Amino acid sequence: AVVSTQSRSRYFFLFYCPHSSLSLSIYKSLFSTEFVVSKLFSAVTFTLSGWKVIQRNVAYPFDFSSQNLYISTDSERGSSDMIYLHMFTFQNHWDGTVIIYFNEDWMVFDTCNRYSNISNIPQERVKIWKVSRTPNILIISCNGREVYKKRTTCQKYFKHDYRYIYIKFNSMDNASDVYSRGKIWCVFIVVLMLVVPCLLLQ
């Protein structure tokens, strides 16, 4: 799965030149309001959060108390690709695993709740998945839409301090392209940057 650098460059230009007549003409000629609403989430996240290329089987320290994990994919439904994410403690104790299957029937696996079918997945090919954790809940969103929310109160998994976690993408992960550490305080900025282009189209 490869993310288009050309399309990202176009988004970058549009976001940083929103008041120029050229940008406005591009918005109006290339994007309908519906397109903007459905697509800009990934562009805003890319602009704000600093995407990094994923290396498989490499541990990245992560603090879920102040960050959300964003993963960009462009795999299609029914491709059998997967996001395959492990979590470990700083002492290298396995904390849990999350897998998202790109089957005809979307499915999520987590080590507390096992397999669960999910629906309401956006139709766009390019998807930004957000993985969030609290001490007792795992939440997965796709392009800004919550698609999975489960309690993680099993005795064996997701029981460690979620502020001190390593994340690691399994070598079998063939869907994840890049990831970012989206700061929770960025949510308000993201909302503003989603709304402003829509107002410009009015």
PDB file of C-alpha atoms in Angstrom:
ATOM      1  CA  ALA A   1       0.000   0.000   0.000  1.00  0.00           C
ATOM      2  CA  VAL A   2       1.529   3.293  -1.115  1.00  0.00           C
ATOM      3  CA  VAL A   3       0.311   6.781  -0.255  1.00  0.00           C
ATOM      4  CA  SER A   4       0.334   9.283  -3.099  1.00  0.00           C
ATOM      5  CA  THR A   5       2.953  11.985  -2.546  1.00  0.00           C
ATOM      6  CA  GLN A   6       1.447  14.053  -5.358  1.00  0.00           C
ATOM      7  CA  SER A   7      -1.990  14.158  -3.772  1.00  0.00           C
ATOM      8  CA  ARG A   8      -0.469  15.083  -0.412  1.00  0.00           C
ATOM      9  CA  SER A   9       1.487  17.929  -1.999  1.00  0.00           C
ATOM     10  CA  ARG A  10      -1.770  19.228  -3.460  1.00  0.00           C
ATOM     11  CA  TYR A  11      -3.465  19.082  -0.068  1.00  0.00           C
ATOM     12  CA  PHE A  12      -0.468  20.804   1.558  1.00  0.00           C
ATOM     13  CA  PHE A  13      -0.644  23.687  -0.925  1.00  0.00           C
ATOM     14  CA  LEU A  14      -4.379  24.103  -0.490  1.00  0.00           C
ATOM     15  CA  PHE A  15      -4.174  24.208   3.285  1.00  0.00           C
ATOM     16  CA  TYR A  16      -1.372  26.730   3.403  1.00  0.00           C
ATOM     17  CA  CYS A  17      -2.836  29.007   0.723  1.00  0.00           C
ATOM     18  CA  PRO A  18      -6.566  28.895   1.612  1.00  0.00           C
ATOM     19  CA  HIS A  19      -7.231  32.565   0.925  1.00  0.00           C
ATOM     20  CA  SER A  20      -5.621  32.889  -2.488  1.00  0.00           C
ATOM     21  CA  SER A  21      -7.879  33.081  -5.528  1.00  0.00           C
ATOM     22  CA  LEU A  22      -5.993  30.177  -7.046  1.00  0.00           C
ATOM     23  CA  SER A  23      -6.648  27.974  -4.042  1.00  0.00           C
ATOM     24  CA  LEU A  24     -10.307  28.921  -4.041  1.00  0.00           C
ATOM     25  CA  SER A  25     -10.620  28.108  -7.722  1.00  0.00           C
ATOM     26  CA  ILE A  26      -8.948  24.758  -7.160  1.00  0.00           C
ATOM     27  CA  TYR A  27     -11.303  24.019  -4.290  1.00  0.00           C
ATOM     28  CA  LYS A  28     -14.378  24.885  -6.282  1.00  0.00           C
ATOM     29  CA  SER A  29     -13.335  23.194  -9.515  1.00  0.00           C
ATOM     30  CA  LEU A  30     -11.927  19.969  -8.060  1.00  0.00           C
ATOM     31  CA  PHE A  31     -13.883  19.431  -4.863  1.00  0.00           C
ATOM     32  CA  SER A  32     -17.564  19.238  -4.062  1.00  0.00           C
ATOM     33  CA  THR A  33     -18.639  19.967  -0.488  1.00  0.00           C
ATOM     34  CA  GLU A  34     -19.155  16.252   0.085  1.00  0.00           C
ATOM     35  CA  PHE A  35     -15.655  15.499  -1.176  1.00  0.00           C
ATOM     36  CA  VAL A  36     -14.140  18.080   1.150  1.00  0.00           C
ATOM     37  CA  VAL A  37     -15.966  16.724   4.176  1.00  0.00           C
ATOM     38  CA  SER A  38     -14.942  13.132   3.445  1.00  0.00           C
ATOM     39  CA  LYS A  39     -11.336  13.730   2.331  1.00  0.00           C
ATOM     40  CA  LEU A  40      -9.905  16.606   4.347  1.00  0.00           C
ATOM     41  CA  PHE A  41      -9.550  14.599   7.540  1.00  0.00           C
ATOM     42  CA  SER A  42      -6.542  12.739   6.150  1.00  0.00           C
ATOM     43  CA  ALA A  43      -5.014  15.926   4.699  1.00  0.00           C
ATOM     44  CA  VAL A  44      -5.322  17.839   7.980  1.00  0.00           C
ATOM     45  CA  THR A  45      -3.845  15.000   9.988  1.00  0.00           C
ATOM     46  CA  PHE A  46      -0.929  14.737   7.540  1.00  0.00           C
ATOM     47  CA  THR A  47      -0.267  18.478   7.757  1.00  0.00           C
ATOM     48  CA  LEU A  48      -0.428  18.755  11.545  1.00  0.00           C
ATOM     49  CA  SER A  49       0.927  15.561  12.940  1.00  0.00           C
ATOM     50  CA  GLY A  50       4.129  14.777  11.098  1.00  0.00           C
ATOM     51  CA  TRP A  51       3.721  11.397   9.419  1.00  0.00           C
ATOM     52  CA  LYS A  52       6.563   8.905   9.701  1.00  0.00           C
ATOM     53  CA  VAL A  53       7.269   5.872   7.541  1.00  0.00           C
ATOM     54  CA  ILE A  54       6.574   2.641   9.410  1.00  0.00           C
ATOM     55  CA  GLN A  55       9.347   0.140   9.969  1.00  0.00           C
ATOM     56  CA  ARG A  56       8.054  -3.323  10.789  1.00  0.00           C
ATOM     57  CA  ASN A  57       9.151  -5.028  14.012  1.00  0.00           C
ATOM     58  CA  VAL A  58      10.590  -1.771  15.373  1.00  0.00           C
ATOM     59  CA  ALA A  59       9.444  -0.608  18.812  1.00  0.00           C
ATOM     60  CA  TYR A  60       8.240   2.997  19.114  1.00  0.00           C
ATOM     61  CA  PRO A  61       7.631   4.465  22.594  1.00  0.00           C
ATOM     62  CA  PHE A  62       4.102   5.782  22.923  1.00  0.00           C
ATOM     63  CA  ASP A  63       2.025   7.582  25.556  1.00  0.00           C
ATOM     64  CA  PHE A  64      -1.683   6.964  25.007  1.00  0.00           C
ATOM     65  CA  SER A  65      -2.602   9.382  27.800  1.00  0.00           C
ATOM     66  CA  SER A  66      -1.528  12.393  25.707  1.00  0.00           C
ATOM     67  CA  GLN A  67      -1.406  10.999  22.158  1.00  0.00           C
ATOM     68  CA  ASN A  68      -3.623   9.202  19.685  1.00  0.00           C
ATOM     69  CA  LEU A  69      -2.077   6.809  17.192  1.00  0.00           C
ATOM     70  CA  TYR A  70      -2.933   7.662  13.572  1.00  0.00           C
ATOM     71  CA  ILE A  71      -2.291   5.129  10.794  1.00  0.00           C
ATOM     72  CA  SER A  72      -2.720   5.900   7.092  1.00  0.00           C
ATOM     73  CA  THR A  73      -3.748   3.132   4.662  1.00  0.00           C
ATOM     74  CA  ASP A  74      -4.873   2.900   1.054  1.00  0.00           C
ATOM     75  CA  SER A  75      -5.670  -0.821   0.932  1.00  0.00           C
ATOM     76  CA  GLU A  76      -9.056  -1.722  -0.482  1.00  0.00           C
ATOM     77  CA  ARG A  77     -11.883  -3.611   1.143  1.00  0.00           C
ATOM     78  CA  GLY A  78     -11.626  -7.290   0.271  1.00  0.00           C
ATOM     79  CA  SER A  79      -7.860  -7.114  -0.297  1.00  0.00           C
ATOM     80  CA  SER A  80      -7.174  -9.293   2.786  1.00  0.00           C
ATOM     81  CA  ASP A  81      -4.561  -6.744   3.873  1.00  0.00           C
ATOM     82  CA  MET A  82      -4.309  -5.980   7.558  1.00  0.00           C
ATOM     83  CA  ILE A  83      -3.131  -3.494  10.151  1.00  0.00           C
ATOM     84  CA  TYR A  84      -1.235  -5.606  12.675  1.00  0.00           C
ATOM     85  CA  LEU A  85      -0.217  -3.719  15.807  1.00  0.00           C
ATOM     86  CA  HIS A  86       1.446  -4.999  18.999  1.00  0.00           C
ATOM     87  CA  MET A  87       1.809  -3.150  22.288  1.00  0.00           C
ATOM     88  CA  PHE A  88       4.510  -3.839  24.876  1.00  0.00           C
ATOM     89  CA  THR A  89       5.553  -2.331  28.194  1.00  0.00           C
ATOM     90  CA  PHE A  90       8.920  -0.659  28.657  1.00  0.00           C
ATOM     91  CA  GLN A  91       9.952  -3.876  30.433  1.00  0.00           C
ATOM     92  CA  ASN A  92       9.099  -5.768  27.215  1.00  0.00           C
ATOM     93  CA  HIS A  93       5.992  -7.443  28.623  1.00  0.00           C
ATOM     94  CA  TRP A  94       3.356  -8.024  25.961  1.00  0.00           C
ATOM     95  CA  ASP A  95       0.371  -5.752  26.657  1.00  0.00           C
ATOM     96  CA  GLY A  96      -1.947  -6.625  23.762  1.00  0.00           C
ATOM     97  CA  THR A  97      -2.502  -6.803  20.012  1.00  0.00           C
ATOM     98  CA  VAL A  98      -4.910  -5.060  17.656  1.00  0.00           C
ATOM     99  CA  ILE A  99      -5.541  -6.288  14.093  1.00  0.00           C
ATOM    100  CA  ILE A 100      -7.838  -4.690  11.509  1.00  0.00           C
ATOM    101  CA  TYR A 101      -8.728  -6.994   8.624  1.00  0.00           C
ATOM    102  CA  PHE A 102      -9.505  -5.509   5.206  1.00  0.00           C
ATOM    103  CA  ASN A 103     -11.892  -8.348   4.266  1.00  0.00           C
ATOM    104  CA  GLU A 104     -15.255  -8.102   2.541  1.00  0.00           C
ATOM    105  CA  ASP A 105     -16.646  -8.092   6.075  1.00  0.00           C
ATOM    106  CA  TRP A 106     -14.532  -5.672   8.078  1.00  0.00           C
ATOM    107  CA  MET A 107     -13.200  -7.227  11.261  1.00  0.00           C
ATOM    108  CA  VAL A 108     -11.185  -6.171  14.301  1.00  0.00           C
ATOM    109  CA  PHE A 109      -9.253  -8.476  16.596  1.00  0.00           C
ATOM    110  CA  ASP A 110      -8.053  -7.398  20.007  1.00  0.00           C
ATOM    111  CA  THR A 111      -6.624  -9.699  22.636  1.00  0.00           C
ATOM    112  CA  CYS A 112      -9.341  -8.884  25.180  1.00  0.00           C
ATOM    113  CA  ASN A 113     -12.456  -9.154  23.011  1.00  0.00           C
ATOM    114  CA  ARG A 114     -11.157 -11.486  20.293  1.00  0.00           C
ATOM    115  CA  TYR A 115     -12.849 -11.082  16.884  1.00  0.00           C
ATOM    116  CA  SER A 116     -15.550  -8.483  16.212  1.00  0.00           C
ATOM    117  CA  ASN A 117     -17.210  -7.497  12.950  1.00  0.00           C
ATOM    118  CA  ILE A 118     -17.342  -3.764  12.361  1.00  0.00           C
ATOM    119  CA  SER A 119     -19.477  -1.701  10.015  1.00  0.00           C
ATOM    120  CA  ASN A 120     -19.998   1.932   9.119  1.00  0.00           C
ATOM    121  CA  ILE A 121     -16.534   2.064   7.515  1.00  0.00           C
ATOM    122  CA  PRO A 122     -16.120   5.068   5.157  1.00  0.00           C
ATOM    123  CA  GLN A 123     -16.016   4.170   1.476  1.00  0.00           C
ATOM    124  CA  GLU A 124     -12.925   6.203   0.578  1.00  0.00           C
ATOM    125  CA  ARG A 125      -9.874   4.146  -0.317  1.00  0.00           C
ATOM    126  CA  VAL A 126      -7.433   6.334   1.619  1.00  0.00           C
ATOM    127  CA  LYS A 127      -8.246   5.940   5.285  1.00  0.00           C
ATOM    128  CA  ILE A 128      -6.847   7.481   8.445  1.00  0.00           C
ATOM    129  CA  TRP A 129      -7.312   5.122  11.376  1.00  0.00           C
ATOM    130  CA  LYS A 130      -7.103   6.510  14.895  1.00  0.00           C
ATOM    131  CA  VAL A 131      -6.351   4.189  17.790  1.00  0.00           C
ATOM    132  CA  SER A 132      -7.092   5.626  21.236  1.00  0.00           C
ATOM    133  CA  ARG A 133      -6.788   4.102  24.677  1.00  0.00           C
ATOM    134  CA  THR A 134      -7.969   4.899  28.153  1.00  0.00           C
ATOM    135  CA  PRO A 135      -7.159   2.674  31.147  1.00  0.00           C
ATOM    136  CA  ASN A 136     -10.228   0.509  30.359  1.00  0.00           C
ATOM    137  CA  ILE A 137     -11.349   1.253  26.792  1.00  0.00           C
ATOM    138  CA  LEU A 138      -9.960   0.749  23.291  1.00  0.00           C
ATOM    139  CA  ILE A 139     -11.392   3.017  20.586  1.00  0.00           C
ATOM    140  CA  ILE A 140     -10.793   2.845  16.832  1.00  0.00           C
ATOM    141  CA  SER A 141     -11.978   5.534  14.434  1.00  0.00           C
ATOM    142  CA  CYS A 142     -11.712   5.737  10.650  1.00  0.00           C
ATOM    143  CA  ASN A 143     -11.645   9.091   8.824  1.00  0.00           C
ATOM    144  CA  GLY A 144     -13.081  10.732  11.909  1.00  0.00           C
ATOM    145  CA  ARG A 145     -15.873   8.181  12.395  1.00  0.00           C
ATOM    146  CA  GLU A 146     -15.849   5.930  15.461  1.00  0.00           C
ATOM    147  CA  VAL A 147     -16.152   2.312  14.304  1.00  0.00           C
ATOM    148  CA  TYR A 148     -15.034   0.285  17.323  1.00  0.00           C
ATOM    149  CA  LYS A 149     -15.230   0.775  21.088  1.00  0.00           C
ATOM    150  CA  LYS A 150     -14.670  -2.027  23.566  1.00  0.00           C
ATOM    151  CA  ARG A 151     -13.812  -2.338  27.225  1.00  0.00           C
ATOM    152  CA  THR A 152     -10.405  -3.844  27.885  1.00  0.00           C
ATOM    153  CA  THR A 153     -10.950  -5.250  31.356  1.00  0.00           C
ATOM    154  CA  CYS A 154      -9.718  -8.800  30.779  1.00  0.00           C
ATOM    155  CA  GLN A 155      -7.155  -9.964  33.317  1.00  0.00           C
ATOM    156  CA  LYS A 156      -4.254 -10.742  30.996  1.00  0.00           C
ATOM    157  CA  TYR A 157      -4.138  -7.955  28.394  1.00  0.00           C
ATOM    158  CA  PHE A 158      -4.208  -4.160  28.219  1.00  0.00           C
ATOM    159  CA  LYS A 159      -3.606  -4.066  31.962  1.00  0.00           C
ATOM    160  CA  HIS A 160      -0.329  -2.138  32.069  1.00  0.00           C
ATOM    161  CA  ASP A 161       0.175   1.594  32.412  1.00  0.00           C
ATOM    162  CA  TYR A 162      -0.860   2.905  29.001  1.00  0.00           C
ATOM    163  CA  ARG A 163       1.353   5.956  29.437  1.00  0.00           C
ATOM    164  CA  TYR A 164       4.471   3.824  29.036  1.00  0.00           C
ATOM    165  CA  ILE A 165       3.942   1.596  26.027  1.00  0.00           C
ATOM    166  CA  TYR A 166       5.937   0.508  23.009  1.00  0.00           C
ATOM    167  CA  ILE A 167       4.008   0.012  19.784  1.00  0.00           C
ATOM    168  CA  LYS A 168       5.309  -2.331  17.105  1.00  0.00           C
ATOM    169  CA  PHE A 169       3.935  -3.093  13.633  1.00  0.00           C
ATOM    170  CA  ASN A 170       4.131  -6.795  12.874  1.00  0.00           C
ATOM    171  CA  SER A 171       5.973  -7.943   9.735  1.00  0.00           C
ATOM    172  CA  MET A 172       2.626  -9.323   8.488  1.00  0.00           C
ATOM    173  CA  ASP A 173       1.168  -5.811   8.487  1.00  0.00           C
ATOM    174  CA  ASN A 174       0.738  -5.002   4.788  1.00  0.00           C
ATOM    175  CA  ALA A 175      -1.821  -2.189   5.049  1.00  0.00           C
ATOM    176  CA  SER A 176      -0.159   0.466   7.223  1.00  0.00           C
ATOM    177  CA  ASP A 177       1.798   3.065   5.249  1.00  0.00           C
ATOM    178  CA  VAL A 178       2.738   5.788   7.718  1.00  0.00           C
ATOM    179  CA  TYR A 179       1.865   6.694  11.295  1.00  0.00           C
ATOM    180  CA  SER A 180       1.780   9.792  13.447  1.00  0.00           C
ATOM    181  CA  ARG A 181       1.511  10.704  17.101  1.00  0.00           C
ATOM    182  CA  GLY A 182      -1.537  12.917  16.959  1.00  0.00           C
ATOM    183  CA  LYS A 183      -1.659  15.135  20.013  1.00  0.00           C
ATOM    184  CA  ILE A 184      -5.020  15.240  21.766  1.00  0.00           C
ATOM    185  CA  TRP A 185      -4.817  19.040  21.981  1.00  0.00           C
ATOM    186  CA  CYS A 186      -4.740  19.180  18.152  1.00  0.00           C
ATOM    187  CA  VAL A 187      -8.379  18.103  17.896  1.00  0.00           C
ATOM    188  CA  PHE A 188      -9.708  21.677  18.102  1.00  0.00           C
ATOM    189  CA  ILE A 189      -7.306  22.820  15.369  1.00  0.00           C
ATOM    190  CA  VAL A 190      -8.307  19.871  13.194  1.00  0.00           C
ATOM    191  CA  VAL A 191     -11.986  20.795  13.525  1.00  0.00           C
ATOM    192  CA  LEU A 192     -11.256  24.408  12.567  1.00  0.00           C
ATOM    193  CA  MET A 193      -9.262  23.398   9.510  1.00  0.00           C
ATOM    194  CA  LEU A 194     -12.046  21.088   8.407  1.00  0.00           C
ATOM    195  CA  VAL A 195     -14.698  23.765   8.779  1.00  0.00           C
ATOM    196  CA  VAL A 196     -12.897  26.718   7.166  1.00  0.00           C
ATOM    197  CA  PRO A 197     -12.521  25.166   3.672  1.00  0.00           C
ATOM    198  CA  CYS A 198     -16.191  24.189   3.712  1.00  0.00           C
ATOM    199  CA  LEU A 199     -17.135  27.800   4.524  1.00  0.00           C
ATOM    200  CA  LEU A 200     -14.984  29.018   1.651  1.00  0.00           C
ATOM    201  CA  LEU A 201     -17.053  26.914  -0.711  1.00  0.00           C
ATOM    202  CA  GLN A 202     -20.284  28.617   0.240  1.00  0.00           C
TER     203      GLN A 202
END
